[in-house]
Amino acid sequence: MSYQLKPWHEIPIGSIVPEAGSSKLNHTGSWRMLRPVLNYDKCTHCLICWIFCPDDSIPVSPQERFETDFEYCKGCGICAVECPYDALEMVPEMEIKLKELEEEIG
Ligand code: SF4
Ligand code: SF4
């Protein structure tokens, strides 16, 4: 039995993205399990992590890397793997949240 693929103009329309930039509405940081914690003493601001981050969650200037944007960082860990200076450590989000809670309670 042979199977004939449909030409593109006969394929029904699936999902469409009507507006550019709509991914900003998707706060991917909400499902993060691991957080990249930056060691500022080790960071040389080479910006390699910024090149590799698939979510554009690392704000930078031409000279400096700033703190990760945790609204959008989903904790994939690519930045930590690619950092040549071992300046990023992936820490369980729950561990950080518990520590913050303990500090808040006192
Ligand atoms: S790759 Fe590592 S050393 Fe380079 S800017 Fe990112 S965290 Fe800093
Ligand atoms: S963990 Fe992933 S999403 Fe978050 S800053 Fe690193 S590369 Fe980007």
XYZ file of N, CA, C and O and ligand atoms in Angstrom, residues 38 42-50 65 79 82-85 87-88, ligand 1:
80
model
N 24.366 31.665 40.628
C 25.596 32.247 40.077
C 26.596 32.576 41.184
O 26.252 33.228 42.174
N 33.407 33.660 40.651
C 33.959 32.851 39.552
C 33.596 33.401 38.179
O 34.262 33.110 37.191
N 32.512 34.161 38.091
C 32.017 34.630 36.791
C 32.977 35.655 36.180
O 33.345 36.639 36.816
N 33.360 35.418 34.928
C 34.269 36.333 34.214
C 33.503 37.221 33.228
O 34.111 37.978 32.486
N 32.160 37.055 33.186
C 31.304 37.820 32.272
C 31.659 37.558 30.803
O 31.616 38.459 29.971
N 31.985 36.315 30.523
C 32.313 35.937 29.137
C 31.054 35.885 28.265
O 31.146 35.875 27.044
N 29.895 35.793 28.905
C 28.573 35.796 28.236
C 28.258 34.526 27.433
O 27.309 34.508 26.640
N 29.030 33.478 27.644
C 28.749 32.219 26.933
C 27.386 31.660 27.361
O 26.619 31.170 26.524
N 27.064 31.768 28.635
C 25.765 31.270 29.115
C 24.612 31.984 28.402
O 23.598 31.379 28.065
N 24.780 33.260 28.162
C 23.745 34.059 27.474
C 23.523 33.531 26.045
O 22.383 33.446 25.579
N 27.278 40.241 32.747
C 26.145 39.337 32.873
C 25.444 39.709 34.167
O 26.080 39.862 35.222
N 23.039 26.497 30.792
C 24.022 27.540 31.150
C 25.109 26.968 32.056
O 26.302 27.257 31.872
N 27.472 24.755 30.054
C 28.307 25.474 29.088
C 29.284 26.458 29.725
O 30.256 26.860 29.087
N 29.032 26.859 30.963
C 29.930 27.837 31.608
C 31.343 27.255 31.736
O 31.543 26.246 32.403
N 32.328 27.887 31.112
C 33.681 27.324 31.153
C 34.388 27.575 32.485
O 35.471 27.058 32.708
N 33.779 28.369 33.353
C 34.437 28.731 34.617
C 33.737 28.138 35.843
O 34.002 28.531 36.969
N 30.905 28.615 37.096
C 30.352 29.680 37.937
C 28.864 29.504 38.242
O 28.289 30.294 38.980
N 28.265 28.453 37.672
C 26.834 28.239 37.899
C 26.602 26.859 38.496
O 27.124 25.864 37.995
S 29.348 31.465 31.141
Fe 29.909 31.443 33.288
S 31.613 32.881 33.457
Fe 30.625 33.270 31.498
S 29.126 34.896 31.961
Fe 28.053 32.961 32.172
S 28.226 32.464 34.343
Fe 29.754 34.027 33.901
